[in-house]
Structure formats: structure tokens, C-alpha cells
Coordinates of C-alpha atoms and ligand atoms in Angstrom, one line a residue:
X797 CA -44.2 6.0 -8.3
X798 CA -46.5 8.1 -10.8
X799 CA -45.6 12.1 -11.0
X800 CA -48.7 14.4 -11.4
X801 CA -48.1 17.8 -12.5
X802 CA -51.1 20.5 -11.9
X803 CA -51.4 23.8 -13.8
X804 CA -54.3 25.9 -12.1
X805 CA -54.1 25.9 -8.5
X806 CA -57.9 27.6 -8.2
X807 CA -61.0 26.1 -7.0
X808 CA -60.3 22.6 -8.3
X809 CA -56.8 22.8 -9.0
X810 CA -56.5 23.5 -4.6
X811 CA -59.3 20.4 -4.1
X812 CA -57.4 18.3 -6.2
X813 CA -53.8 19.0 -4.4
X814 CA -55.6 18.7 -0.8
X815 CA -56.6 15.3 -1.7
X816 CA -53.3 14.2 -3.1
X817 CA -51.9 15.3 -0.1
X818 CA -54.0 14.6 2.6
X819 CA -55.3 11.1 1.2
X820 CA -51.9 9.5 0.0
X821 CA -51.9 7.1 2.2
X822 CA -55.2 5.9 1.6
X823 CA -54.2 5.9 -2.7
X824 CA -51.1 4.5 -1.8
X825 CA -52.6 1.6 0.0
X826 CA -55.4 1.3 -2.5
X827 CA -53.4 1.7 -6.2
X828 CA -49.8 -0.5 -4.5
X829 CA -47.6 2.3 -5.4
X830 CA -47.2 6.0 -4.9
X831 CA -48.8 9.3 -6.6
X832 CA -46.4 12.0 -6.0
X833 CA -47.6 15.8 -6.4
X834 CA -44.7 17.4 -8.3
X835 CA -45.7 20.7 -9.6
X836 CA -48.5 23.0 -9.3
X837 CA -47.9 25.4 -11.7
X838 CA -50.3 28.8 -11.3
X839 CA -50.0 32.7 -12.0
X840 CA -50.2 33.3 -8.5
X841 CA -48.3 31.3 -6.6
X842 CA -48.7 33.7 -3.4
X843 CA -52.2 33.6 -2.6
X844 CA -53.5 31.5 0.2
X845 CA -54.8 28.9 -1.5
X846 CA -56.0 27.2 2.6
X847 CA -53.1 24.3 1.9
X848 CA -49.5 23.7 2.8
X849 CA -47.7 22.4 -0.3
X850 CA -44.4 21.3 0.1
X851 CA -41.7 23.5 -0.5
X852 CA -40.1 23.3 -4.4
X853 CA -43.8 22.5 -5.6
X854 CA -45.5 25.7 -6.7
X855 CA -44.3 27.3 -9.9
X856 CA -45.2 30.4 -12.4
X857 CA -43.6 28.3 -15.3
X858 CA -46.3 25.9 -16.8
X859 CA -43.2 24.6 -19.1
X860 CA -41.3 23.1 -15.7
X861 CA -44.4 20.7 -15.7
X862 CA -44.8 20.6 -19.3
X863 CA -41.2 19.6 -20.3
X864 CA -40.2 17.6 -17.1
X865 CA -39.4 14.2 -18.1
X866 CA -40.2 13.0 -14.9
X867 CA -44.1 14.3 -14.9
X868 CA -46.3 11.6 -16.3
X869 CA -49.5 12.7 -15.9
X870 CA -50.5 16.4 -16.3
X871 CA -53.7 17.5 -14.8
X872 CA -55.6 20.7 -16.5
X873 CA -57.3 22.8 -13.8
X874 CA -56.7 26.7 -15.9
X875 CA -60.0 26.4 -17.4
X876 CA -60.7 28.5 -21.3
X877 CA -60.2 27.4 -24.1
X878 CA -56.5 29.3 -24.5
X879 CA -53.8 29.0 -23.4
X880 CA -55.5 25.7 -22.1
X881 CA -55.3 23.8 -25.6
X882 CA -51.9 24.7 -26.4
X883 CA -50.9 23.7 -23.0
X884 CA -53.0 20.1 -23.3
X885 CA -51.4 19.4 -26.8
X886 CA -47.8 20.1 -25.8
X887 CA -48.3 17.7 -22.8
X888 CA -49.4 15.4 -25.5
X889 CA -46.7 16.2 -28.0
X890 CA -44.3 15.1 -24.7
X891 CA -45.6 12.1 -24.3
X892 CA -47.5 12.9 -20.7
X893 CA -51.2 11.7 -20.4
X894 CA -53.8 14.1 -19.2
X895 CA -56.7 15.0 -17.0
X896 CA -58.9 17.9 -17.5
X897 CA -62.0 18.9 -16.1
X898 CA -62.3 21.5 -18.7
X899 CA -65.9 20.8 -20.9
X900 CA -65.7 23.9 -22.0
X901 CA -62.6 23.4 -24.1
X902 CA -63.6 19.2 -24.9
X903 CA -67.1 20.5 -25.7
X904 CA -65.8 22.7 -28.3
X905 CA -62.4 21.3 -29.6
X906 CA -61.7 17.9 -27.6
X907 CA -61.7 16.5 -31.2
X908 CA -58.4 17.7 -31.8
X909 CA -57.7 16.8 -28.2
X910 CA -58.8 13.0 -28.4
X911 CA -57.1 12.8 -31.9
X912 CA -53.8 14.2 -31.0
X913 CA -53.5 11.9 -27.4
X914 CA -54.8 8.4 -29.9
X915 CA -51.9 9.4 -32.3
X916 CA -49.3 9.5 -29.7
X917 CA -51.0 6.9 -27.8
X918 CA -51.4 8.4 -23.9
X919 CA -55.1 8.8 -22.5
X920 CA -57.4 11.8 -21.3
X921 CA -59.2 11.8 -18.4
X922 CA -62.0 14.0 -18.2
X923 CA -64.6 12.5 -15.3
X924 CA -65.0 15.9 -13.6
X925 CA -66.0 17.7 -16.3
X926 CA -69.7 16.8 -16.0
X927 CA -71.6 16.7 -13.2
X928 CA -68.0 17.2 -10.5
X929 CA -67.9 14.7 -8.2
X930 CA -70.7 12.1 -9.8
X931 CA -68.6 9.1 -11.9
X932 CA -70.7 9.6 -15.0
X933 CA -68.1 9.7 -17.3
X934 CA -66.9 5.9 -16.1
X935 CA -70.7 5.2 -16.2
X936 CA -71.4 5.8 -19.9
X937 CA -68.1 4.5 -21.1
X938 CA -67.2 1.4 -19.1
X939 CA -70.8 0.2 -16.9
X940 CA -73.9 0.9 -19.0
X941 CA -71.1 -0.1 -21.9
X942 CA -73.3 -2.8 -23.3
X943 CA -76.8 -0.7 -23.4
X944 CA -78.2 1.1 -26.4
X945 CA -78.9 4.6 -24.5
X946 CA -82.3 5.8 -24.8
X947 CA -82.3 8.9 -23.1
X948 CA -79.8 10.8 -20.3
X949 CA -81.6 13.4 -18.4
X950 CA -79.3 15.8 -16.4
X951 CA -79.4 18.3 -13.9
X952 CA -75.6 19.4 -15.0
X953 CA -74.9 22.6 -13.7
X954 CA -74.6 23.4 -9.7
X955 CA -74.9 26.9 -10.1
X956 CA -78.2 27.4 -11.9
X957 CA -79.3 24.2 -9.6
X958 CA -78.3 26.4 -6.3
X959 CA -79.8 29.8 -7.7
X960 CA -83.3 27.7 -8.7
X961 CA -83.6 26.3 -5.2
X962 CA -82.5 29.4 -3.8
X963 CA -85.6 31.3 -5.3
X964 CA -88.1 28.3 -4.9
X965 CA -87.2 28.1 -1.4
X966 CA -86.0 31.3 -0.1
X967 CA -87.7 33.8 -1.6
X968 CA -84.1 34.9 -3.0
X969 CA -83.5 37.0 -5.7
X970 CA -81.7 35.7 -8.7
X971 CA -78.7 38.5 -8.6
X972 CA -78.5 37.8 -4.7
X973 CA -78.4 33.8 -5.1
X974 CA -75.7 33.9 -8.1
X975 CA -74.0 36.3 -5.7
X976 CA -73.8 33.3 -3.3
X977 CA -73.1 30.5 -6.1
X978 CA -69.8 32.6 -7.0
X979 CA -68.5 32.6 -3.2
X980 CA -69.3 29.3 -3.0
X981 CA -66.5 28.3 -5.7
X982 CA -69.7 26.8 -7.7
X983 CA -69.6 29.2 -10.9
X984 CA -67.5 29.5 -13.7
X985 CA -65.0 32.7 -14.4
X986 CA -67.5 34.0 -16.4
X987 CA -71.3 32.6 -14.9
X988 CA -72.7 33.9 -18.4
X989 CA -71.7 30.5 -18.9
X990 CA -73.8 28.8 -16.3
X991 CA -77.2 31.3 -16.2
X992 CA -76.9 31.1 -20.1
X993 CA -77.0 27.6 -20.0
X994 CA -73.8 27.1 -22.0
X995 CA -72.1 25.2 -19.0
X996 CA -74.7 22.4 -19.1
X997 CA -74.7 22.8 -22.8
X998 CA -71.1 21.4 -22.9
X999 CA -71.2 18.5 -20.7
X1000 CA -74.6 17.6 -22.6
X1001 CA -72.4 17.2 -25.9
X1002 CA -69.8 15.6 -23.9
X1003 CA -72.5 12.6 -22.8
X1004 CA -74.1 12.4 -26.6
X1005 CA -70.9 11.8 -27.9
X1006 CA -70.0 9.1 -24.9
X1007 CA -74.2 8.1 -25.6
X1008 CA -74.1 8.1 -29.3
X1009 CA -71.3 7.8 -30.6
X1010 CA -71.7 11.1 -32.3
X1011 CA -69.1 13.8 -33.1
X1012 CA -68.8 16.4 -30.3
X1013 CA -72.1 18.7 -31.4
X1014 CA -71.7 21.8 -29.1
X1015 CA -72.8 24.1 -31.7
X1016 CA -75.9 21.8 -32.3
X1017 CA -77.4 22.1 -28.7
X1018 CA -80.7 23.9 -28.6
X1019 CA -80.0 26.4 -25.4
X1020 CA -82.0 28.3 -23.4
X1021 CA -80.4 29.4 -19.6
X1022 CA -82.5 30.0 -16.4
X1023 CA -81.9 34.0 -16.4
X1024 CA -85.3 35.1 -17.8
X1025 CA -86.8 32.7 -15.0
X1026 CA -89.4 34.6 -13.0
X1027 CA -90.6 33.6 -9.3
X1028 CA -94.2 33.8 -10.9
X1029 CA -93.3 31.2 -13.0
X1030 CA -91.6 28.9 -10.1
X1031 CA -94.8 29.8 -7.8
X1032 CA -97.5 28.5 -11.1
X1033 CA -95.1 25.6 -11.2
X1034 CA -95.1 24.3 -7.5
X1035 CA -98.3 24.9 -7.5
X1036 CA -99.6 22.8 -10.3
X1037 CA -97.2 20.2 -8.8
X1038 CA -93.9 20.5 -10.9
X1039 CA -90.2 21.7 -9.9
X1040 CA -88.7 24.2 -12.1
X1041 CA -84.7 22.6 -13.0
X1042 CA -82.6 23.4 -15.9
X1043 CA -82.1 20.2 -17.7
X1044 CA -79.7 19.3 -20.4
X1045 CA -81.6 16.4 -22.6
X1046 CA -80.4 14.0 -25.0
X1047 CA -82.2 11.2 -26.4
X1048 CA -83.1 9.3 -29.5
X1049 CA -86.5 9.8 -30.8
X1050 CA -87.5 9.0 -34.6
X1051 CA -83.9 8.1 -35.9
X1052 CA -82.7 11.8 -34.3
X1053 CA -80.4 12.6 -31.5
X1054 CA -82.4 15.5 -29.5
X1055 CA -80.0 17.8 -27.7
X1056 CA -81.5 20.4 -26.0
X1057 CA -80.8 22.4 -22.8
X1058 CA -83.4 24.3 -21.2
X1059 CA -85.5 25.4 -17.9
X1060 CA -87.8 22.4 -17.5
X1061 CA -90.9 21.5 -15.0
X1062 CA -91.0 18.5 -13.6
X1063 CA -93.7 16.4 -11.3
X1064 CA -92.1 17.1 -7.7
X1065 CA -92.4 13.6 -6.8
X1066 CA -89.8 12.5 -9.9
X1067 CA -86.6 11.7 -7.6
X1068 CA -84.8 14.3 -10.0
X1069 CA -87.0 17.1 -9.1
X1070 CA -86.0 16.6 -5.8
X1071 CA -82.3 17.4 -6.5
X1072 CA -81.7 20.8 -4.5
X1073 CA -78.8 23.0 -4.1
X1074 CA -75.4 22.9 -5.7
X1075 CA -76.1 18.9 -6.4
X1076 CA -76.1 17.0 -10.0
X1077 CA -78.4 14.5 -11.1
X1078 CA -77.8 12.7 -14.3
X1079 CA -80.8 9.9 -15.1
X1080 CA -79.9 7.5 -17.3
X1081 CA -82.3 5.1 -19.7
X1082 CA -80.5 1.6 -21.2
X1083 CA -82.1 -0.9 -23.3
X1084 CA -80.5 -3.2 -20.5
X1085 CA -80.4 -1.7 -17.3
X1086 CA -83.1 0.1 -17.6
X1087 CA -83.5 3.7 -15.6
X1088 CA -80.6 4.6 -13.6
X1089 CA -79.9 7.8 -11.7
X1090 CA -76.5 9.3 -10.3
X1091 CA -77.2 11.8 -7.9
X1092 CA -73.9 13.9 -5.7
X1093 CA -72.2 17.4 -5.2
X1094 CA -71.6 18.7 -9.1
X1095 CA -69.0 21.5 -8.6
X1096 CA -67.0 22.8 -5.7
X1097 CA -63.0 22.5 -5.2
X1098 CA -62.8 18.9 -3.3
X1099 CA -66.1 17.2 -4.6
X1100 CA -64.4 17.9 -8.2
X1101 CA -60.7 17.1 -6.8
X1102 CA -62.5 13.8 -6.3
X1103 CA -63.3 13.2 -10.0
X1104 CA -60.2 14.8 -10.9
X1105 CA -57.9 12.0 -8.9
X1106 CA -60.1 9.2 -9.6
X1107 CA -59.0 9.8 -13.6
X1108 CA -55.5 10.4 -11.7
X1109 CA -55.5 7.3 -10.5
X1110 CA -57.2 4.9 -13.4
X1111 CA -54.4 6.5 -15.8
X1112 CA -51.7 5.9 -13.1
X1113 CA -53.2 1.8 -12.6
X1114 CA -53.4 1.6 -16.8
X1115 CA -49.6 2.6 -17.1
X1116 CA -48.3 0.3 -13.7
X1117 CA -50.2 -2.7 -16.2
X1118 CA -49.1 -1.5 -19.5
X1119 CA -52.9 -1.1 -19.9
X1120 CA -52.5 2.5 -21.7
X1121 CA -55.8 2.8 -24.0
X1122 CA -57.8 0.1 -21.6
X1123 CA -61.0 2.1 -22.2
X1124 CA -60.7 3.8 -25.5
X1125 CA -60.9 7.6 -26.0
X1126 CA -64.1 8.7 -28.2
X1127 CA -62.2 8.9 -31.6
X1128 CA -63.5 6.3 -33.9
X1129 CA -67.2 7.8 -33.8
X1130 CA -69.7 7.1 -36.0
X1131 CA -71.4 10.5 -38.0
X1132 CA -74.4 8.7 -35.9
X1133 CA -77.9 9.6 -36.0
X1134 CA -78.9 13.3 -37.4
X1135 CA -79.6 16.0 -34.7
X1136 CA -83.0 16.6 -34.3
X1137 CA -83.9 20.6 -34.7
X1138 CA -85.8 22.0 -31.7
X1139 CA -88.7 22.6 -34.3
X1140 CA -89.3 18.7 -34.4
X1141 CA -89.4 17.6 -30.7
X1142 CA -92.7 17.3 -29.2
X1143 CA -93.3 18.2 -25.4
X1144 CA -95.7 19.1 -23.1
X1145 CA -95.7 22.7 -22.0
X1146 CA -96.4 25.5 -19.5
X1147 CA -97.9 28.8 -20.6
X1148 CA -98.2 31.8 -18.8
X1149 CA -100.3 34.3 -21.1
X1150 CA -100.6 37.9 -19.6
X1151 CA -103.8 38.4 -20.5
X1152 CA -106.9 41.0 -20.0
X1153 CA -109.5 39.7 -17.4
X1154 CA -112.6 40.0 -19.8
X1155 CA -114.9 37.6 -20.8
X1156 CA -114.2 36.0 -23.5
X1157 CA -110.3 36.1 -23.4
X1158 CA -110.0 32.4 -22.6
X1159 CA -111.9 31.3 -25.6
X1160 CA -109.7 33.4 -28.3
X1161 CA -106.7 31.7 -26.7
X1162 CA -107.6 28.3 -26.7
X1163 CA -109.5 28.7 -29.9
X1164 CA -105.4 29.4 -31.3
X1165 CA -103.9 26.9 -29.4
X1166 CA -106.6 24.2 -30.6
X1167 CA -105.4 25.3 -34.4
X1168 CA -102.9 24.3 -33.8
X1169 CA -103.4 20.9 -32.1
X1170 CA -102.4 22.1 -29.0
X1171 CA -104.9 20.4 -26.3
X1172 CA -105.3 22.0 -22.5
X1173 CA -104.4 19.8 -19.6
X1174 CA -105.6 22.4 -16.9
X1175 CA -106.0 26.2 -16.6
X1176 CA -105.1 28.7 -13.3
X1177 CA -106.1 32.1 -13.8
X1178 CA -104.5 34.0 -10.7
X1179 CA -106.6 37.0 -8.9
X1180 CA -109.2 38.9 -10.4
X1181 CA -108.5 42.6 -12.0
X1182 CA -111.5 43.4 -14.3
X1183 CA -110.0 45.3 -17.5
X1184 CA -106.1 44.9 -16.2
X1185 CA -103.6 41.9 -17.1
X1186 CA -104.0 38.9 -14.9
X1187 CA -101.2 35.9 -15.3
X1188 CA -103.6 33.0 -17.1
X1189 CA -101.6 29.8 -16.6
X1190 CA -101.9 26.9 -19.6
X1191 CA -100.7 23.2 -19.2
X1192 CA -100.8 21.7 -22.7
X1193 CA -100.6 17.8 -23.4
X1194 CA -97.9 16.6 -25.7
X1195 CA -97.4 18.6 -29.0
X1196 CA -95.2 19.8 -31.8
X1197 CA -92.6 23.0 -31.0
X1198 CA -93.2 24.3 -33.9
X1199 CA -97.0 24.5 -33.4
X1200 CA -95.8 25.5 -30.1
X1201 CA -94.3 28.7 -31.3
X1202 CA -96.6 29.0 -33.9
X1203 CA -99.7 29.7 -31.9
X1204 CA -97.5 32.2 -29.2
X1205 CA -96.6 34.3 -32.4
X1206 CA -100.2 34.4 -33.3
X1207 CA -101.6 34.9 -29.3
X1208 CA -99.0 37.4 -28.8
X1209 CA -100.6 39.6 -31.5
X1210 CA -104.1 39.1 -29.7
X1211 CA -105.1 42.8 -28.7
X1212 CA -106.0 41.2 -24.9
X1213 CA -102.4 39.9 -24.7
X1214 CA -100.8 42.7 -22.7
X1215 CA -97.0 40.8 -22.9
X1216 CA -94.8 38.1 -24.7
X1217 CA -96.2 34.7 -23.5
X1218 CA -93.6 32.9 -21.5
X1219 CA -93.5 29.2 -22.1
X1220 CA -91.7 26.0 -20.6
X1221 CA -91.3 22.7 -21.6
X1222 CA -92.7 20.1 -18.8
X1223 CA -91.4 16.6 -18.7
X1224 CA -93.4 13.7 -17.2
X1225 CA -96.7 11.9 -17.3
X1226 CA -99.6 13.4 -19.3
X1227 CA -102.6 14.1 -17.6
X1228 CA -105.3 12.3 -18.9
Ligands
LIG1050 P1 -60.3 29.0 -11.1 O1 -60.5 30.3 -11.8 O2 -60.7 29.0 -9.6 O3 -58.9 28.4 -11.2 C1 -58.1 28.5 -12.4 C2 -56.7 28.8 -12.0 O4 -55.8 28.7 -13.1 C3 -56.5 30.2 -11.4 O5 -55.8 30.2 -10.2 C4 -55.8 30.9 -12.5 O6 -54.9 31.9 -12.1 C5 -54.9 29.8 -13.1 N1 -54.4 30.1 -14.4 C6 -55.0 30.8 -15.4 N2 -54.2 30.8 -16.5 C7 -53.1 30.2 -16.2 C8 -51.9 30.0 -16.8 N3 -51.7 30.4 -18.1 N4 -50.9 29.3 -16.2 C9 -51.1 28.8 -14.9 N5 -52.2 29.0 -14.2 C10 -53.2 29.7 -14.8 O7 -61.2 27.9 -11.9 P2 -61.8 26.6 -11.3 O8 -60.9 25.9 -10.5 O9 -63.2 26.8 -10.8 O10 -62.0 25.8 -12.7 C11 -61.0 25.2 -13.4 C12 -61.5 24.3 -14.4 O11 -62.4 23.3 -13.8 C13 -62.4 25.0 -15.5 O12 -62.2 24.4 -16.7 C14 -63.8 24.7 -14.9 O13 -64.8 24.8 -15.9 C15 -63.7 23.3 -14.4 N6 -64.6 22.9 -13.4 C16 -64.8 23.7 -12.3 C17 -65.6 23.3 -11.3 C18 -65.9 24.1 -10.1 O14 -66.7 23.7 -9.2 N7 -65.3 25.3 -9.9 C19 -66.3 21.9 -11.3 C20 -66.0 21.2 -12.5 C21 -65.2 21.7 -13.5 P3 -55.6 33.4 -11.9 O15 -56.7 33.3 -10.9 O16 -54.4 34.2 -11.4 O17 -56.0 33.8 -13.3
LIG1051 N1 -69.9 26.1 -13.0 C1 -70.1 24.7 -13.0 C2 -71.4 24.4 -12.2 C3 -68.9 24.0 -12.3 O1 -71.9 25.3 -11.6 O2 -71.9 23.3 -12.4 C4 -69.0 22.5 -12.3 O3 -68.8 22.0 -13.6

């Protein structure tokens, strides 16, 4: 029998017990041996949490998991980044493997993490901190383990994912459809941390490092969230035949490790536009496999219990085969390639230039944009207000950010440019 030993009994920490429970027989059957649920250890241990646990389980004292001798595996479901690491390390110290779904903390200090658990020699599972209930962690570590990565493309964050459907589809405003994403268990304590983009920012560096073989780069991730993100824009989009997602990118171009998070269009028929709702997509390009593409439920409290119990379990078959250390924990990695700045990337791109409707107007702007080698793909310009600010809508083919920015700086000084031009990158084919 393997003891498990939860502190946080929230959103995930209450998936995670329900399928201990309610599915033991099924693990039991499957893994040859037992996985009992010893302690949940929470603040609140009063709260309806919508599960029986058995009696003697539920404790305020995170040490009576932390120090029992018994506990072999303890499972991190507090979330932040303290007391979370002091509790992770201690559980290390004692000799207990872990499983966390916290990115936030990995993202930001799983270094010390990953070091501590290779000195002592127990593992870290950490499958449901990207992407909840998709296995995209045991993907890029053990089944794509002899491709060179090209490129992971992922639609990481349910929240922002729900709110963007919500407005494309509904007609609902951001505050309301955020509103919803919070009751829904999908958001974080603080959802500054999913609109912000900072959510898909960690589990990006989380995949580069599993990718690359690069030292965990959070503070290297380019990031732009989905709260400036108007309706206008979403309308343009659809119709010029892209879905507006917030994708977390990484991918090796020139020698240089892109990482970069940020509202994205894409061509509506790419299967990965058509991920709705609180789902995760991640797309994955190998030398070997080629394109591959993990699509399921990327937050809520059983989807991520999943995740959570799957790393329960692979920790619980490694120690019944004295297998401890089977797949390796990202320690050993390489400085890898550079990160590329955000100034280097090349992309296609959206504009939206509020602009005077007077003749004339349209030349000045593409007159900048072709200075600096930006070339038009296709042009809306939306209702007709002579003298007032109309919406003029630019799709550019591929060019250089920094030209990019260059020319809005320049456009936004342009005495018929009534307001600060909004621009988003588009992913996909070039029109010709
Ligand atoms: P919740 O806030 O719902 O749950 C966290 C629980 O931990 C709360 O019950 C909290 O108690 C408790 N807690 C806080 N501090 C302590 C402490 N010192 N000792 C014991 N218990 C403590 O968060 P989630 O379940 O949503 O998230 C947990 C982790 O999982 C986070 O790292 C999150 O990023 C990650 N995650 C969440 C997903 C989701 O869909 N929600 C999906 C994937 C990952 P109290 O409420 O009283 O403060
Ligand atoms: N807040 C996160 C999200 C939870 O919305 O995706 C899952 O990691």
C-alpha cells in the first residue's frame, strides 16, 4: 500500500480526493496494490468541500502529513509560492516524493525544487500543472522523448480560453465572463494571473525547459494578457477569418529559443482555433513525429485531480519496482540556446488604426508601414464618418517586431490617427 498525503483541500485538492476515493477500486485493480488517502491537511477543515472523507483524515496541521513516517507521497494542492516551498522542501528533506500542480511556484523556483528532490533522490510530479487534465507533461518527457522540438503552440490557460469564447460567442462582457470563469473553479486566487497572461506564462517555461533543455526562464517570457482585448478587435478578426486565442509560444528559430505569450489570431479552420471554452490545446512540432496536438479540459477540480493521480500513481508504480528516478527530473540542463528578444521574432500582424476618414489617410499609413518593410495583406475600413475616426483594419505579411513597433510609434504621431494603434500577432499561412 502507498500513503498519499494532501495539503490544500480546494478546487483541486477536493478533485483529487474524490477520485482517490471514488476510483480506488479501479487504481487498485490497475497499479496491483493499494493507494490509501491518509491526510488532507487544509485551513479549513469545516467547509463543505461536496465529499465524505473518512473520519481521522482531515487536519489543520500540514506537519502531521509532513513528518508522518508513514506518508510516502505528498501531494501540493495550496498553490503560492509560500508557505508552498517550504512545505515541498521539508517533504523532501523527509524523504517523501511529491506531486504539485503548482507552475506558479516550478515556474519561478522549481530549480531549487528539482535540485533538492535529485539530491535526496525521490521524484516530482507535476503533470497538472499545464494544461489540467491533458498528459503533456508525460508527452514531452517520456513519448515525443526522441524528437528535436520545433515548436509547442499552446492554448494554456482555461480561464482566458472561457472569457475569449465567452465574448466571441455571447456577446459577453469581459468583467461578466471572468465573473463566471471564477465560479467555475477555472481561475487562479488572484486571476491577475490568468488575464495578465502570467498563468500561461509559467507553464510556457515549464514546456521550454522539458522542450529545450533550457534553465527554467520565467522571467524571460515576452507577456502580453487578453485584458485590453476589445470585441471590435474579435469582430475584425472573425471576420477576416481568424479566432482570437491567447497562445503561449515556444520555438526555435535562428539558434534562439522564442518564448512569448500573447493574444494571437488564428485561421478558424486551424483545429486549435477551434478549441472553445475552458479547454487546453497544446500543438506539438518533432523532427520525428511530426505535428501533434493534445486537446482536453485544462483546469477545473476533477479534470486536474486526474493529472494529479496519474503522477500519484506513476510515483507509486516507480517505488513498488524500485524504479525511483525512471524518467529523470529536468536537473542536468544544458544553458541551451539564447532566448530570442521579442524585438527579433518576425510575425504577421493585425492592425487596427483609428484613423480620420479623409482622403488620403490610407496612403500616409501605408507609405510608413512600407518604410519599414511592412507589406499589406488586405485592408477593412468599417462604416463611413466623413471627418470623424473610423476603425481602418491592416493585415500585414510576415515582418520584423521591431519594424513592427517602429512604424506604430511613427503612425501614432500621424495628426489623422485619433488613438494608439492596437496590434496582434496572427499565426498561419501568408496570403499570397
Ligand atoms: P484553491 O484556492 O481552491 O485551494 C487551495 C487550498 O489550500 C485552499 O483550501 C486553502 O485554504 C488551502 N491552503 C492555503 N494555505 C494553506 C496552508 N498553509 N495549509 C493548508 N492549506 C492551505 O486553489 P486551487 O485548488 O484552484 O489550486 C491549487 C493549486 O493548483 C494552485 O497551485 C493552482 O495554480 C493549481 N491549479 C489549479 C487548477 C484549477 O483548475 N483550479 C488547475 C491546475 C492547477 P483557504 O481557502 O482557507 O486559504
Ligand atoms: N487558472 C488556470 C487556468 C488553472 O485557468 O488555466 C489551470 O492551470
Amino acid at each position: 500500500m502507498i500513503n498519499v498525503g494532501i495539503l490544500g483541500f480546494g478546487t483541486v485538492g477536493s478533485g483529487t480526493a474524490k477520485i482517490l476515493l471514488e476510483n480506488r477500486d479501479i487504481l487498485e485493480e490497475r497499479l496491483g496494490f493499494k493507494i490509501n488517502l491518509k491526510r488532507i491537511a487544509d485551513l479549513d477543515i469545516k467547509r463543505d468541500r461536496g465529499i465524505k472523507i473518512p473520519k481521522g483524515v482531515l487536519t489543520t496541521d500540514a506537519n502531521l502529513v509532513l513528518n508522518d513516517p508513514d506518508i510516502h507521497i505528498v501531494v501540493e494542492l495550496m498553490g503560492g509560492i509560500r508557505p508552498a516551498k517550504d512545505f515541498i522542501l521539508k517533504a523532501i528533506m523527509n524523504g517523501k516524493h511529491v506531486v504539485t500542480a503548482n507552475k506558479a511556484l516550478l515556474a519561478t523556483e522549481g530549480t531549487d525544487i528539482f535540485d533538492a528532490a535529485a539530491r535526496v533522490g525521490v521524484e516530482v510530479g507535476f503533470e497538472a500543472a499545464v494544461a489540467g487534465a491533458i498528459p503533456i507533461i508525460k508527452v514531452m518527457r517520456e513519448s515525443l522523448v526522441a524528437n528535436r522540438i520545433k515548436a509547442v503552440y499552446g492554448i494554456i490557460n482555461g480561464t482566458c480560453n472561457y472569457i475569449l469564447t465567452k465574448m466571441t460567442y455571447e456577446d459577453v462582457e469581459f468583467a461578466d465572463a471572468l465573473k463566471e470563469a471564477q465560479k467555475l473553479g477555472y481561475a487562479e486566487a488572484d486571476p491577475t494571473l490568468d488575464i495578465e497572461g502570467i498563468d500561461s506564462a509559467h507553464k510556457l517555461t515549464i514546456l521550454a525547459t522539458l522542450a529545450y533543455g533550457i534553465p527554467l526562464s520565467f522571467n524571460q517570457v515576452h507577456v502580453e494578457g487578453i485584458s485590453r482585448i476589445s470585441s471590435l478587435d474579435i469582430a475584425f478578426a472573425s471576420e477576416l477569418g481568424y479566432k482570437l486565442k491567447l497562445l503561449a509560444i515556444t520555438k526555435e528559430s535562428d539558434g534562439k529559443i522564442e518564448l512569448r505569450v500573447h493574444p494571437t489570431m488564428l485561421p478558424k479552420d486551424y483545429l486549435i482555433a477551434k478549441v472553445d471554452g475552458p479547454f487546453n490545446a497544446v500543438y506539438v512540432d518533432g523532427d520525428a513525429a511530426g505535428s501533434t496536438l493534445y486537446y482536453g479540459r485544462g483546469a477545473g477540480s476533477v479534470p486536474t485531480g486526474s493529472a494529479v493521480v496519474g503522477d500519484i500513481a506513476d510515483i507509486a508504480r516507480n517505488i513498488r519496482m524500485n524504479a525511483v528516478g525512471r524518467v529523470p527530473i529536468p536537473t542536468k540542463i544544458s544553458s541551451g540556446a539564447g532566448i530570442k528578444k521579442i524585438d527579433d521574432i518576425v510575425s504577421m500582424y493585425y492592425f487596427r488604426f483609428s484613423a480620420l476618414d479623409k482622403p488620403g489617410v490610407l496612403s500616409k499609413i501605408s507609405g510608413i508601414l512600407g518604410n519599414y518593410n511592412i507589406s499589406i495583406a488586405s485592408v477593412i475600413q468599417k462604416g463611413r464618418k466623413v471627418g470623424e475616426a473610423v476603425p481602418l483594419v491592416v493585415l500585414s505579411h510576415e515582418a520584423k517586431e521591431k519594424d513592427v513597433r517602429k512604424a506604430i510609434v511613427e503612425i501614432d504621431r500621424l495628426p489623422v490617427v485619433m488613438d494608439k494603434t492596437v496590434f496582434i500577432r496572427v499565426e498561419g499561412r501568408q496570403e499570397s
